[in-house]
Structures are given as structure tokens and as C-alpha cells.
Coordinates of C-alpha atoms and ligand atoms in Angstrom, one line a residue:
X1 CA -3.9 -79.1 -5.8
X2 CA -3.9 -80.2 -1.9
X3 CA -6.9 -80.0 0.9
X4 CA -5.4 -77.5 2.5
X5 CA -6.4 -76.5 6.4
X6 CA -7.4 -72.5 5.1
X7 CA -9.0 -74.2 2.5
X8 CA -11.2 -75.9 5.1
X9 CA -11.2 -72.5 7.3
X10 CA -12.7 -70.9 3.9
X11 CA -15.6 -72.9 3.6
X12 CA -16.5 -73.1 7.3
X13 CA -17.1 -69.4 6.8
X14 CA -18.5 -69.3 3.4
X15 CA -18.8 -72.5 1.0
X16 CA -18.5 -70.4 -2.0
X17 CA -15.2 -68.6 -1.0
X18 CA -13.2 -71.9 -2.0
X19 CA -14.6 -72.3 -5.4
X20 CA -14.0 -67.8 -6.2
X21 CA -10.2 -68.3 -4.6
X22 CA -10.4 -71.0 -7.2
X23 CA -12.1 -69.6 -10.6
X24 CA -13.2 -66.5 -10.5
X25 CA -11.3 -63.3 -12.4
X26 CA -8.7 -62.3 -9.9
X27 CA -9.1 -58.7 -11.4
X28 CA -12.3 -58.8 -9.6
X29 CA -11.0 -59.3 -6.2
X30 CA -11.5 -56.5 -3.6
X31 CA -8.7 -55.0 -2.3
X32 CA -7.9 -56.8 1.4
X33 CA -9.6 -54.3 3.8
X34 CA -6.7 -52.3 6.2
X35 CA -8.7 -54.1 9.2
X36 CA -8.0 -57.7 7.3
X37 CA -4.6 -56.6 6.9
X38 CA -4.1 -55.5 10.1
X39 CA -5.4 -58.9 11.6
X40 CA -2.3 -60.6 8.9
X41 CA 0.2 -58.6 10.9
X42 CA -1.1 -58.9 14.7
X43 CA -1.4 -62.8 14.0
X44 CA 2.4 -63.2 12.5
X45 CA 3.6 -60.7 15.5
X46 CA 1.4 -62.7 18.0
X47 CA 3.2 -66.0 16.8
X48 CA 6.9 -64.9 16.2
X49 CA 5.9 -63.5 20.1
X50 CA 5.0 -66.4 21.5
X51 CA 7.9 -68.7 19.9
X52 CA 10.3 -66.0 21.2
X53 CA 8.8 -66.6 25.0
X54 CA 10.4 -68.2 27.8
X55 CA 9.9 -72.2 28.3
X56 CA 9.2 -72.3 24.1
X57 CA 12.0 -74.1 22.8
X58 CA 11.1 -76.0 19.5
X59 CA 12.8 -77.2 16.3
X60 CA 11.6 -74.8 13.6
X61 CA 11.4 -75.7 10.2
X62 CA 9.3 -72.2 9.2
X63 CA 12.5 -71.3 7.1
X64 CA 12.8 -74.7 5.1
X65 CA 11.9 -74.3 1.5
X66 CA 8.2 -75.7 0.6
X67 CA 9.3 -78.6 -1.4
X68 CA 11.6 -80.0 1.6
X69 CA 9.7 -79.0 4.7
X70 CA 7.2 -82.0 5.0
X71 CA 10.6 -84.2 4.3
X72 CA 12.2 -82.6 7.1
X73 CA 9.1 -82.9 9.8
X74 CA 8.7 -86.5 9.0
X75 CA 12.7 -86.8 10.0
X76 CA 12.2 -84.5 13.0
X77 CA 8.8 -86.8 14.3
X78 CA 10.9 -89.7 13.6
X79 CA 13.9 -88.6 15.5
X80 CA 11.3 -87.7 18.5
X81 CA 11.7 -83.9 18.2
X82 CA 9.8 -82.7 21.5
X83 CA 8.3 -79.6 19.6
X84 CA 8.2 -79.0 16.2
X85 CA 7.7 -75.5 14.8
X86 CA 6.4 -74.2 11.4
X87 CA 6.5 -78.8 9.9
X88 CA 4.7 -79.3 7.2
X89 CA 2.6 -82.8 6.7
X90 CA 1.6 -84.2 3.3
X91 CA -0.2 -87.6 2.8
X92 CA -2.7 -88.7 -0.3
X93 CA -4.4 -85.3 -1.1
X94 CA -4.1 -83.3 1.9
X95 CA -1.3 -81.0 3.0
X96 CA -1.4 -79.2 6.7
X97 CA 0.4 -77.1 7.9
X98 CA 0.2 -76.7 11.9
X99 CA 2.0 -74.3 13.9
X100 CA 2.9 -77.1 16.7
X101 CA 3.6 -80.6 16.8
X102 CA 3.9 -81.9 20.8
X103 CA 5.7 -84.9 21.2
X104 CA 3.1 -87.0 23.7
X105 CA 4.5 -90.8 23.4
X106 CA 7.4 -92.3 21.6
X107 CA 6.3 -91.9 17.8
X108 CA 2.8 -90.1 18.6
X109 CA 2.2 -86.2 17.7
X110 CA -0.7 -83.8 18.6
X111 CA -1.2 -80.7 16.4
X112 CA -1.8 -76.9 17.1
X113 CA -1.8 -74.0 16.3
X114 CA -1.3 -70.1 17.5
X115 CA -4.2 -68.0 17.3
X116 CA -3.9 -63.9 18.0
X117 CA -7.7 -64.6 19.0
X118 CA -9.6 -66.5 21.6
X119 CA -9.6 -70.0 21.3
X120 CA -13.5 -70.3 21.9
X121 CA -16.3 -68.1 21.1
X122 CA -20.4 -67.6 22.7
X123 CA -21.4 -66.5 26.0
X124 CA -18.6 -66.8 29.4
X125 CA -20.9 -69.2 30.9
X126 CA -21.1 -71.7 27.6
X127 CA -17.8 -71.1 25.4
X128 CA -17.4 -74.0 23.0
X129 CA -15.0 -74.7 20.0
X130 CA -14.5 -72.6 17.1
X131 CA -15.6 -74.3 13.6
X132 CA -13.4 -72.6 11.7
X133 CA -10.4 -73.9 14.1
X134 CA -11.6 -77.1 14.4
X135 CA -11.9 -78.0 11.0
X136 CA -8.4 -77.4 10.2
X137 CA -7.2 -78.7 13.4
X138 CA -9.1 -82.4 12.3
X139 CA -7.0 -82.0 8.9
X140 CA -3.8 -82.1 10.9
X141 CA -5.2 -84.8 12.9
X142 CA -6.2 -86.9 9.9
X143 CA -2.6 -86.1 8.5
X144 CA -1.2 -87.4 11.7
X145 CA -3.0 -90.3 11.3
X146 CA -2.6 -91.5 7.8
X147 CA 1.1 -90.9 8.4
X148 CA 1.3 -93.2 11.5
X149 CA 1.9 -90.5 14.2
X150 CA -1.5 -90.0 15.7
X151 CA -2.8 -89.6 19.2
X152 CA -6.3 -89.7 18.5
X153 CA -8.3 -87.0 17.4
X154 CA -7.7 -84.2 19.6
X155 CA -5.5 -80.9 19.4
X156 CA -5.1 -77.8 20.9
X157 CA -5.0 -73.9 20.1
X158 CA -2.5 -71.7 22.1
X159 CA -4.6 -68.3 22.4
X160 CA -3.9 -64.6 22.8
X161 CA -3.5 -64.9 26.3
X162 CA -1.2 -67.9 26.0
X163 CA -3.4 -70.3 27.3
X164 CA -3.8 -73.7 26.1
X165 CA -7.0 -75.1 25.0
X166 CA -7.7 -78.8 23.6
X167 CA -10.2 -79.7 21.2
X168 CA -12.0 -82.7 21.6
X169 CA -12.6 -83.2 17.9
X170 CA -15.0 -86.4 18.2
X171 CA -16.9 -84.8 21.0
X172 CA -21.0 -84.3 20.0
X173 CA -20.9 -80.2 19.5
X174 CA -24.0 -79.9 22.1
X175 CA -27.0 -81.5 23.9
X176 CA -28.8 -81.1 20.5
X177 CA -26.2 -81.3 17.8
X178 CA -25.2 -84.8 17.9
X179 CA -22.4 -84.7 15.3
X180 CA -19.3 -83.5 15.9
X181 CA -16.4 -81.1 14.5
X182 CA -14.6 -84.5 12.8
X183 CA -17.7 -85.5 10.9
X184 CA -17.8 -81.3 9.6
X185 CA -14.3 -82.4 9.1
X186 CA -15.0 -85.0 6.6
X187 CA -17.9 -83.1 5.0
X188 CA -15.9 -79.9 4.4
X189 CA -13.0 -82.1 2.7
X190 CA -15.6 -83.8 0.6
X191 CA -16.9 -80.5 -0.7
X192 CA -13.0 -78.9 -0.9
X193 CA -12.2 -82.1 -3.1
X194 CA -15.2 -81.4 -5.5
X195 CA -14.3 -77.7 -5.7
X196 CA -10.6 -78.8 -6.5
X197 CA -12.0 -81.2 -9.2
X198 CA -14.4 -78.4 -10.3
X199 CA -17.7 -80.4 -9.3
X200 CA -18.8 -78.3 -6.9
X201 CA -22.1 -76.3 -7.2
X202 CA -21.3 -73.4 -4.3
X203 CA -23.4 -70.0 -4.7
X204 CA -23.0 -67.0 -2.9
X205 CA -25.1 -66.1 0.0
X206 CA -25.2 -62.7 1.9
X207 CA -24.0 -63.4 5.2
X208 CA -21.8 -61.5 8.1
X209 CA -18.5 -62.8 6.5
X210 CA -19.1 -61.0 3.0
X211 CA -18.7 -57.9 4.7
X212 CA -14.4 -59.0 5.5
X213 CA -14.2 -61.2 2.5
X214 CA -12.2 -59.9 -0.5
X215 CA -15.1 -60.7 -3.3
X216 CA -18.0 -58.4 -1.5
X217 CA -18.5 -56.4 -4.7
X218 CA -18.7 -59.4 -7.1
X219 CA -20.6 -61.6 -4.8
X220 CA -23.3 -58.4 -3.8
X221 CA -23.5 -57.9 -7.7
X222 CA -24.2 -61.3 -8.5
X223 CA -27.1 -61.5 -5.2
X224 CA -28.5 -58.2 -6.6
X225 CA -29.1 -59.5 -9.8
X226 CA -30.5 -62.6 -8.9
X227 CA -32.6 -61.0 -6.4
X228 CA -31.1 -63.6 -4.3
X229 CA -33.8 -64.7 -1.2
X230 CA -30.6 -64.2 1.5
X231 CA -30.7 -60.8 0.6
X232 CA -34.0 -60.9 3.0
X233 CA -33.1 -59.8 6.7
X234 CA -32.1 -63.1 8.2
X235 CA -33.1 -65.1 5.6
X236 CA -30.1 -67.6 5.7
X237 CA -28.4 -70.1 3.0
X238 CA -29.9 -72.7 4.8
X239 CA -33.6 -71.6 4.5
X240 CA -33.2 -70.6 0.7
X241 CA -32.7 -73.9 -0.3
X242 CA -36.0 -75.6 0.9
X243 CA -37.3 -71.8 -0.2
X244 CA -36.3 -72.3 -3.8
X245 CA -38.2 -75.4 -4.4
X246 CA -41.4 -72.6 -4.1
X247 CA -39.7 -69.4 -4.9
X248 CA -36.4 -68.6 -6.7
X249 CA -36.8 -64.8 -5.7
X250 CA -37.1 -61.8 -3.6
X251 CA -39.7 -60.6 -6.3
X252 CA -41.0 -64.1 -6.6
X253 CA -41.5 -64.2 -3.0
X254 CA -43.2 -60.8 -2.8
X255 CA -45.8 -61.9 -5.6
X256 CA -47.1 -65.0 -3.7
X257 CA -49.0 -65.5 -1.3
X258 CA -47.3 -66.5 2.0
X259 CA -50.5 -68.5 2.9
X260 CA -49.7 -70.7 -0.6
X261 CA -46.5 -71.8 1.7
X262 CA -48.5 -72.7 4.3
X263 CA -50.5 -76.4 5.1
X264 CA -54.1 -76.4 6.1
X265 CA -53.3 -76.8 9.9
X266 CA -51.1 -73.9 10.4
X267 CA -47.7 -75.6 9.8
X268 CA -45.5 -74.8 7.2
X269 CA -44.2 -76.5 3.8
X270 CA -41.1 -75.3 3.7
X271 CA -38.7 -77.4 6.0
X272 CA -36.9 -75.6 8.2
X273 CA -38.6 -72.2 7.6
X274 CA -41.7 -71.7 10.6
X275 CA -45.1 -70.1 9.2
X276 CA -44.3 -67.2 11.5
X277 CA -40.8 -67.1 9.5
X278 CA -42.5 -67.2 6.0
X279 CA -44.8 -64.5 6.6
X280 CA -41.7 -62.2 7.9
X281 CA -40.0 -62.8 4.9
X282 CA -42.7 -62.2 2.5
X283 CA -43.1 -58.5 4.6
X284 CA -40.0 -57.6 4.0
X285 CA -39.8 -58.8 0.1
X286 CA -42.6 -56.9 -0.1
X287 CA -40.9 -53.6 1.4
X288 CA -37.9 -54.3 -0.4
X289 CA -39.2 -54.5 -4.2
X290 CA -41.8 -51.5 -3.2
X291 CA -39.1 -49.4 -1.8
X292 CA -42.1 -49.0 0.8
X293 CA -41.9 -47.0 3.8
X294 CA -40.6 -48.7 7.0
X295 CA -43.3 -49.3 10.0
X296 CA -44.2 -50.8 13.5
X297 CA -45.6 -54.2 13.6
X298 CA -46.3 -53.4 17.4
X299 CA -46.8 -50.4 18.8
X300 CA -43.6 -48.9 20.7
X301 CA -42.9 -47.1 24.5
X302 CA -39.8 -45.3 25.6
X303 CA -39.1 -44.5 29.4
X304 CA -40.6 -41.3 29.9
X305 CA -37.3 -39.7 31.2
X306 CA -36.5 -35.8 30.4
X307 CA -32.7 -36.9 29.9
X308 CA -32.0 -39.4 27.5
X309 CA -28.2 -40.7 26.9
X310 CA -27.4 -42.1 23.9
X311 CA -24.3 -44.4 25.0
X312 CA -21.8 -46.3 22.5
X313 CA -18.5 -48.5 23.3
X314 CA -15.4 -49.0 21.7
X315 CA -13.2 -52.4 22.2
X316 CA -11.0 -54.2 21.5
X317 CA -12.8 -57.9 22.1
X318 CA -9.4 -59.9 21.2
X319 CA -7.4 -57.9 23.7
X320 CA -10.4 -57.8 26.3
X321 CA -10.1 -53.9 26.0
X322 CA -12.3 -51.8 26.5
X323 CA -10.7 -48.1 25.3
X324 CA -13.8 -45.7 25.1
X325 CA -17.3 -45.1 26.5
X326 CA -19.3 -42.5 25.0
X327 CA -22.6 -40.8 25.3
X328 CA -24.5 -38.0 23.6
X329 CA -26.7 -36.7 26.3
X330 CA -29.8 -34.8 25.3
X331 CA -32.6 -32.9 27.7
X332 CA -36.3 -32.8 27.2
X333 CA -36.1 -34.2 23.4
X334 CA -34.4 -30.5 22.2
X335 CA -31.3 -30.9 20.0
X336 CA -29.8 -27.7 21.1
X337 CA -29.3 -29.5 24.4
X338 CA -26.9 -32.1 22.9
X339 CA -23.7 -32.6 24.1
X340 CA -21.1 -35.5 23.5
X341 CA -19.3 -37.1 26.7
X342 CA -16.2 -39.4 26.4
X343 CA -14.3 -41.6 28.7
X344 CA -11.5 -42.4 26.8
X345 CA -8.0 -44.8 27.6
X346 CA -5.9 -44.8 24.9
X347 CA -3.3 -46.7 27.9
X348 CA -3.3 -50.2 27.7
X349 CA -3.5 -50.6 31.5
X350 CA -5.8 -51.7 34.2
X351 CA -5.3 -48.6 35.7
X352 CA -6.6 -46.6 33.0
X353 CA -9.0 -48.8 32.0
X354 CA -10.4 -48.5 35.5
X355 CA -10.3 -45.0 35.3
X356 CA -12.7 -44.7 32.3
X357 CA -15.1 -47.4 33.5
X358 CA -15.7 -45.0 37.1
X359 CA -15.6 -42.3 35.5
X360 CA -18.0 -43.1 32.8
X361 CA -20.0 -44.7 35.5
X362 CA -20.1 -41.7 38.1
X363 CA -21.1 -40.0 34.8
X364 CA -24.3 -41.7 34.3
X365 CA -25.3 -41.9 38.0
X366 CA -25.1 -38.3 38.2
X367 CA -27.5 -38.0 35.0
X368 CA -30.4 -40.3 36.8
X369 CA -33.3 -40.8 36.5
X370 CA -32.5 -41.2 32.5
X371 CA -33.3 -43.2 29.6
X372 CA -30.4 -44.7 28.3
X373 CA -30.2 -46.0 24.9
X374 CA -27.9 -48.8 23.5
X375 CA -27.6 -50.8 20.2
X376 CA -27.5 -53.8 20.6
X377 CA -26.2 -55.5 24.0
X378 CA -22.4 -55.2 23.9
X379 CA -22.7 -52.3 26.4
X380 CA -24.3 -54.3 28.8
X381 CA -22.1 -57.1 28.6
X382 CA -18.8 -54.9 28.6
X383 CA -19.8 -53.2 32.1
X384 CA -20.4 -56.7 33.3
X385 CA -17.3 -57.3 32.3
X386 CA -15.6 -54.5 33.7
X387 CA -17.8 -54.5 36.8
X388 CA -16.3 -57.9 37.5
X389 CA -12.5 -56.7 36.9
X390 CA -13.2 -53.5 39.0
X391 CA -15.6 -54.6 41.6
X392 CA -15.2 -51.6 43.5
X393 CA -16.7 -49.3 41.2
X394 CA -20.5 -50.6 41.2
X395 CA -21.7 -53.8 42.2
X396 CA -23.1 -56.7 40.2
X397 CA -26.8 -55.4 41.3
X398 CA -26.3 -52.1 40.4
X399 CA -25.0 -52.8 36.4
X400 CA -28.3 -55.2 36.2
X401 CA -30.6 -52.4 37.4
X402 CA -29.0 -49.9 35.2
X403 CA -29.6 -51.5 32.3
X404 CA -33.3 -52.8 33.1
X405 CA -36.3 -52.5 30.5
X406 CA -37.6 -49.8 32.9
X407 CA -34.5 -47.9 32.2
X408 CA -33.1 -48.9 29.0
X409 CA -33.8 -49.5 25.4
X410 CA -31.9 -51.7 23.2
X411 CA -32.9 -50.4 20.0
X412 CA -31.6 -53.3 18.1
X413 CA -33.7 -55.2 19.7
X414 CA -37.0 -52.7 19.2
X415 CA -35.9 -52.4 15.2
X416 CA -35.5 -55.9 14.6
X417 CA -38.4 -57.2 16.7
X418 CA -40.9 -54.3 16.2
X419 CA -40.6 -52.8 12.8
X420 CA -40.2 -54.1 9.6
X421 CA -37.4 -51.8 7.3
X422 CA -37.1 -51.9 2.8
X423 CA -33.1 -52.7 4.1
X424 CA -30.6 -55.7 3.4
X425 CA -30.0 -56.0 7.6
X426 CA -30.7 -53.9 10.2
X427 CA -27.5 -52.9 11.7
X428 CA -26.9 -49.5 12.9
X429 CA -24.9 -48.1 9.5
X430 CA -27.7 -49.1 7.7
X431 CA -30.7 -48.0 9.6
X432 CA -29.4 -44.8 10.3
X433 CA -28.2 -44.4 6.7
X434 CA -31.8 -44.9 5.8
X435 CA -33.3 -42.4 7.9
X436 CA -30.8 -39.6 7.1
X437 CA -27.9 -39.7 9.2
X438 CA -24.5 -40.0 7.7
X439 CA -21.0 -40.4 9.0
X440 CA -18.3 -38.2 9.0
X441 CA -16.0 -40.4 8.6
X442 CA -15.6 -42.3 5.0
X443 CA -15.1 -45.7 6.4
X444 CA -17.1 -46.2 9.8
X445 CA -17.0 -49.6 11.4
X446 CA -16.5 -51.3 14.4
X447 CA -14.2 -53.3 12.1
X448 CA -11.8 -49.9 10.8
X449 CA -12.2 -48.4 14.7
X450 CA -10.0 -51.4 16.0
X451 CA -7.7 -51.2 12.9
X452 CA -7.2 -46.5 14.4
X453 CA -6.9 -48.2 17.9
X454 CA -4.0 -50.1 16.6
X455 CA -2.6 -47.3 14.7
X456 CA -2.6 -45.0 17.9
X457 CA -1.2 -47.1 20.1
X458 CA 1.9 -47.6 17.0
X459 CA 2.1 -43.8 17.9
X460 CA -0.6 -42.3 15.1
X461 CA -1.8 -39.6 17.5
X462 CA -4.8 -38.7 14.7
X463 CA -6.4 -42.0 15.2
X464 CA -7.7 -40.2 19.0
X465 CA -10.2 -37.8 17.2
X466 CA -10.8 -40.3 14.6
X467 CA -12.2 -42.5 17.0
X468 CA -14.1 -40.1 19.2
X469 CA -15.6 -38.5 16.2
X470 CA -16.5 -42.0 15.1
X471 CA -18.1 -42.9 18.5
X472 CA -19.8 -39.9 19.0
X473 CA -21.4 -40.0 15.4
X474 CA -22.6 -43.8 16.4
X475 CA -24.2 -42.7 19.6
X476 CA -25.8 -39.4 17.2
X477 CA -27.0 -42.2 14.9
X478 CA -28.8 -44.1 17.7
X479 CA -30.3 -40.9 18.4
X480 CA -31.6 -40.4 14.9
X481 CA -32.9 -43.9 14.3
X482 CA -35.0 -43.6 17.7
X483 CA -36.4 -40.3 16.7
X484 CA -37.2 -41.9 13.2
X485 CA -39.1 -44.7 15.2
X486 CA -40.9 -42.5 17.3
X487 CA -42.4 -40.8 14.1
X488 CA -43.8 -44.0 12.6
X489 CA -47.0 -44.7 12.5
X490 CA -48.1 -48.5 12.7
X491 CA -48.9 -50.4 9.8
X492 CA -52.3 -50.6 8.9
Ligands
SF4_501 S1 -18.5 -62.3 -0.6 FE1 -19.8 -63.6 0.7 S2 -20.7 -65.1 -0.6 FE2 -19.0 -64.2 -1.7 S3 -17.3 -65.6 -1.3 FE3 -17.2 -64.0 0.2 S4 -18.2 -64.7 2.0 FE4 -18.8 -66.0 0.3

């Protein structure tokens, strides 16, 4: 079996997905999610798209059966193809398949692919690389190479907006992180080798990609039963293994003492894993195998305002679209008051887009003074955003003043940093979930409302009150979870 480049992408996300592709009961595989699938489809159409633009004019060899495309992409490189569509490379154990090949110099090739996504990811002002494109980029590159047609090790992505961006693969990956995305390169191969040859000792770990990945139930099952230490809000693969070599549980964890983990001068003895971090964790194993009570580690303030609106977004974040704004606006702390407000686009315009955004924010002005509440700071960051495209709507000051401490609370940040919760994470399904609220819908996530957006704009006119039943029960849920906060009492 071949290093493949998704084999590579696989274990940048999750080292254990390999070795379950690879072993484990394909009976027990989740169905792919409609959101998963619906990422399959926009990525193909996105591709067969671009390749049908102006300007793209390449040999493709998508259409050649498996067993003779590599044969015919050497023959295409070694005629001096200018652009090679769909080749195939094979060499020793590895096998890659890139989108593009570029002619750059007689006999020299660089590799890339199309993405439906952005080519980089992190904040506007300090976007780097994606290690999950990297990674398969450097296979093509080492492909290149051991097959004589190499121009170094860089390549490039085409992304959704049709730009091109290069990847420096032997660049250091930041001021700190001295290594770079070829030697993750050469690490993830040795570890896809030892999962081929059945070596390789990969566990599951609860992490943000189980929730997309097509063996959640096993893999949850399997960390449930162990009692698995990642289980632990933020307790990452990384920290369990220095963890383990002092406690191979969550109940283990909850019966010692954190103190026991911790030197004579303050300083912990688990690398990697602060004091302040230990005793965090052993809190929360203690919550979680007492099913105690949730409670503030530090007491909590709201802004005194008599109006209070509970405001949620909906977007599209590969399209840079943002569709809906939403608030549930309440007076004086009375439920009766409550009423849902929604600034909807389901046109995939600037002008309606700009529409929404005024309107939402002439909205809000004309609720002030208020305490708005967000989860989480995507809100903030999208009316940036928007405040940047549509500068004649609010100005740059006004967006940052709106969305002050003295105005706003970002309850994520006032559950995670000032309460400790008997959960798995504290995201807003959860929380909420604990304290009561439910859904109306059966399968609400920022991950399904993308997959409705899609479906109305393909003409599904139900997805509409799907989605603004879905947003307005998010911004009811922020409501709930503050009202549950408010009502705690601080740990003794
Ligand atoms: S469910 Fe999670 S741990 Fe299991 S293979 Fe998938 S991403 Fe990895």
C-alpha cells in the first residue's frame, strides 16, 4: 500500500484516523455527515470550475485509468507539457496525486493543488500555511524529486477565490517553531509507513476533528471507557502523554492529589503541563466523575443594562459570507419581553449583504444603551469584516466601542475562564444542553447550518426557517446559559 498525500492530510488532523481507515471494522464507520458530503461536492464543482475558466488550458489525464496515469504524466513532464491536470506520480513507496503540475524550466515541475477553501488559516494580520496542505504538498514535492523533475521544495494551492498562493515548504513555521512543514513532512511519512506495516501505536484522542470524522461513535466509546485524560476540557494528546507517566485516568486523576504533581518550588513535574494547568485539570476530573454541580472560580458582573440582546451570526467563512444576524432582545430580565430579530440575505450579493449588515446595525443603535451578549468572538470579527467592506455603514471606532467589556459579554470567554462545568467542552450545544435548553432542531450546528445555506441557495426554500429557527434558538441558548451563570453561587 502507497504513502498517499490524504494519507498524510489524515494524520495531520488526527494520527489515529490512518491506522482505523486501515484496521478497524468498516461496519463500525459512521455514516459521512451531509455537511462532509456536501464539502465532497463543493470541492469537485470548485475544481471542474476552475479547470473550465478562461486562461486554464492544461493536458488532463483525470480520465486515464489508475494503472496507466503515472505512465502517462511521466511522458507528458517529459515531453514539457506546460500544465498537467489530474497526473499521477509514483516512485519507491509513495504515490501523489496533485491537481497541477506547472512547467517552470525545461524538465522541472512544481505541484498544486485546488482547494474550495482558503489557502491559509489564523488571524488577517498573521495568515500562515495550512498543515494539512502542506504535508501533502511536500509528498508531491518529494515525488518530484526522486523522479528527477524538481524545483525545490516549494508549491502552491489555487484557493476559492482563485488566487495563487506558494508554500515555502522548508521555511521555519514561526519566530518560535524552528522546524518547518518538510521536516512534519518526513515525520508524518515515517509514522504513515509504520501504520502501513502495522507498527504503529496511534490512540484516539478527543479533539475538534472527531466531531467531522466518520469513527466519532467508536472512537467516543473507546475514550469513555478508558476514561481517557483528553476527555478533560482542553486537556490535549500532547499533555496526556507526559500525564500518563503519573496518571492513566480521568478517575485516576480525580483521586490524587494535584500537589503530588507538583515540585517543591512551585514548578510542575509533568513536562509540558504548568502547575496552574494540573490543578485545572484535576477540578474538572473531579466534577466529571462526581457529576458535581458546575460553579464560579471568580465571582461574575454583567453591564447593568435594562435591555439585553442576545446576538448570534450565521456564515459562510469559505465564501466570506455572512447570510444572517440575529438577536433575541429581552427588557428588564422578564421573558415575556422576548422577542427574536433577523437580518437575513439569502442573495449572494454585496448588495444584500450590505443591506443586512445596516440594517442589523441601525437595529442595535436604536436598542442603546444595551448589554449585548455574544459567544465566542466570531461576531466581533465578522462586523469588522463587514465594517471594512461597507465602510459607510459605521466606522472602524464605532464597531470597537460597540463591542467593549463595558458593553459586551463574550460568554465563552466568562464560561471557560470563570467557571468550571462536569462537561467534555464547553461549547454552546453543550453548556446549554446542560442547563436545560434544547434545540428544536434534531441536528444543530454551525457545521449542518452551512450544509441548509447550501441547500437554499440550490432552491430548498425550507432551509430559510430552518436556519432562522436555528439562529434564533442559539441566541435563546446564550440567554439560558447566562441566566444559569447568574444563579451560581461560587465555589466554596
Ligand atoms: S474520531 Fe477522533 S480520534 Fe477517532 S480517528 Fe477520528 S479524529 Fe481520530
Amino acid at each position: 500500500m502507497p504513502i498517499t498525500a490524504s494519507m498524510l492530510y489524515d494524520l495531520a488532523t488526527c494520527e489515529h484516523r490512518p491506522t482505523m481507515d486501515r484496521y478497524a471494522d468498516p461496519a463500525l464507520r459512521d455514516p459521512a455527515s451531509p455537511f462532509v458530503e456536501m464539502l465532497w461536492r463543493n470541492g469537485r464543482a470548485h475544481e471542474d470550475e476552475v479547470m473550465a475558466g478562461d486562461g486554464v488550458d492544461a493536458l488532463n489525464l483525470r480520465l486515464e485509468p489508475g494503472d496507466e496515469r503515472a505512465t502517462a504524466t511521466i511522458a507528458a513532464m517529459r515531453d514539457g507539457v506546460p500544465l498537467i491536470y489530474g497526473g499521477r506520480l509514483e516512485v519507491d513507496d509513495l504515490r501523489g496525486e496533485p491537481d497541477l503540475l506547472r512547467l517552470v524550466s525545461p524538465r522541472r515541475y512544481i505541484a498544486g493543488d485546488i482547494k474550495s477553501g482558503s489557502a491559509e488559516e489564523g488571524p488577517a494580520d498573521a495568515r500562515k500555511p495550512k498543515a494539512t496542505y502542506a504535508v501533502q504538498l511536500a509528498l508531491y514535492v518529494d515525488c518530484l524529486e526522486r523522479l528527477g523533475f524538481g524545483i525545490g521544495r516549494r508549491a502552491f494551492i489555487w484557493d476559492v477565490n482563485g488566487e495563487e498562493v506558494e508554500y515555502n515548504l522548508d521555511a521555519a513555521k514561526g519566530v518560535r517553531t524552528p522546524s518547518s512543514f518538510w521536516d512534519d513532512y518526513l515525520e508524518f511519512a515515517e509514522l504513515a509507513r509504520a501504520v502501513v506495516a502495522g507498527t504503529a501505536r496511534t490512540e484516539p484522542a478527543a479533539t475538534a476533528s472527531c466531531k467531522l470524522c466518520h469513527w466519532r461513535t467508536t472512537c467516543s466509546r473507546t475514550l469513555e471507557e478508558r476514561g481517557d485524560l483528553t476527555l478533560i476540557a482542553d486537556l490535549s494528546r500532547r499533555m496526556r502523554e507526559p500525564l500518563r507517566a503519573h496518571v492513566g485516568s480521568i478517575t485516576e486523576l480525580a483521586a490524587t492529589q494535584p500537589e503530588r504533581l507538583i515540585g517543591s518550588k512551585g514548578k510542575s513535574l509533568v513536562p509540558g503541563v504548568s502547575a496552574d494547568s494540573l490543578r485545572k485539570f484535576h477540578a474538572r476530573a473531579v466534577l466529571l466523575t462526581t457529576h458535581g454541580e458546575p460553579y464560579l472560580t471568580q465571582p461574575v458582573t454583567f453591564p447593568p443594562h435594562r435591555t439585553e440582546l442576545f446576538f448570534d451570526l450565521e456564515t459562510l467563512p469559505a465564501d466570506n459570507h455572512c447570510y444572517l444576524h440575529g438577536f433575541v432582545e429581552r427588557r428588564n430580565g422578564d421573558p415575556t419581553t422576548e422577542r427574536y430579530h433577523a437580518f437575513f440575505t439569502d442573495a449572494h450579493r454585496d448588495e444584500a449583504e450590505h443591506r443586512a449588515f445596516a440594517e442589523a446595525w441601525v437595529y442595535v443603535q436604536s436598542r442603546r444603551p444595551c448589554t449585548l451578549v455574544i459567544y465566542s468572538k466570531a461576531e466581533r470579527t465578522w462586523w469588522r469584516i463587514l465594517q471594512h467592506r461597507f465602510p459607510d455603514v459605521c466606522t472602524p471606532e464605532e464597531v470597537e466601542e460597540l463591542f467593549s467589556s463595558e458593553n459586551c459579554v463574550d460568554l465563552y470567554r466568562v464560561a471557560r475562564a470563570s467557571a468550571e462545568w462536569p462537561t467534555y467542552d464547553r461549547s454552546l450545544k453543550t453548556l446549554a444542553k446542560y442547563v436545560g435548553f434544547s434545540w428544536r432542531d434534531e441536528d444543530p450546528s454551525g457545521a449542518s447550518s452551512i450544509e441548509w445555506y447550501n441547500r437554499l441557495r440550490a432552491g430548498d426554500i425550507r432551509m430559510k426557517q430552518r436556519l432562522l429557527d436555528y439562529n434564533e434558538d442559539d441566541c435563546r441558548a446564550t440567554r439560558a446559559l447566562l441566566d444559569a451563570i447568574r444563579r451560581m453561587g461560587r465555589a466554596a
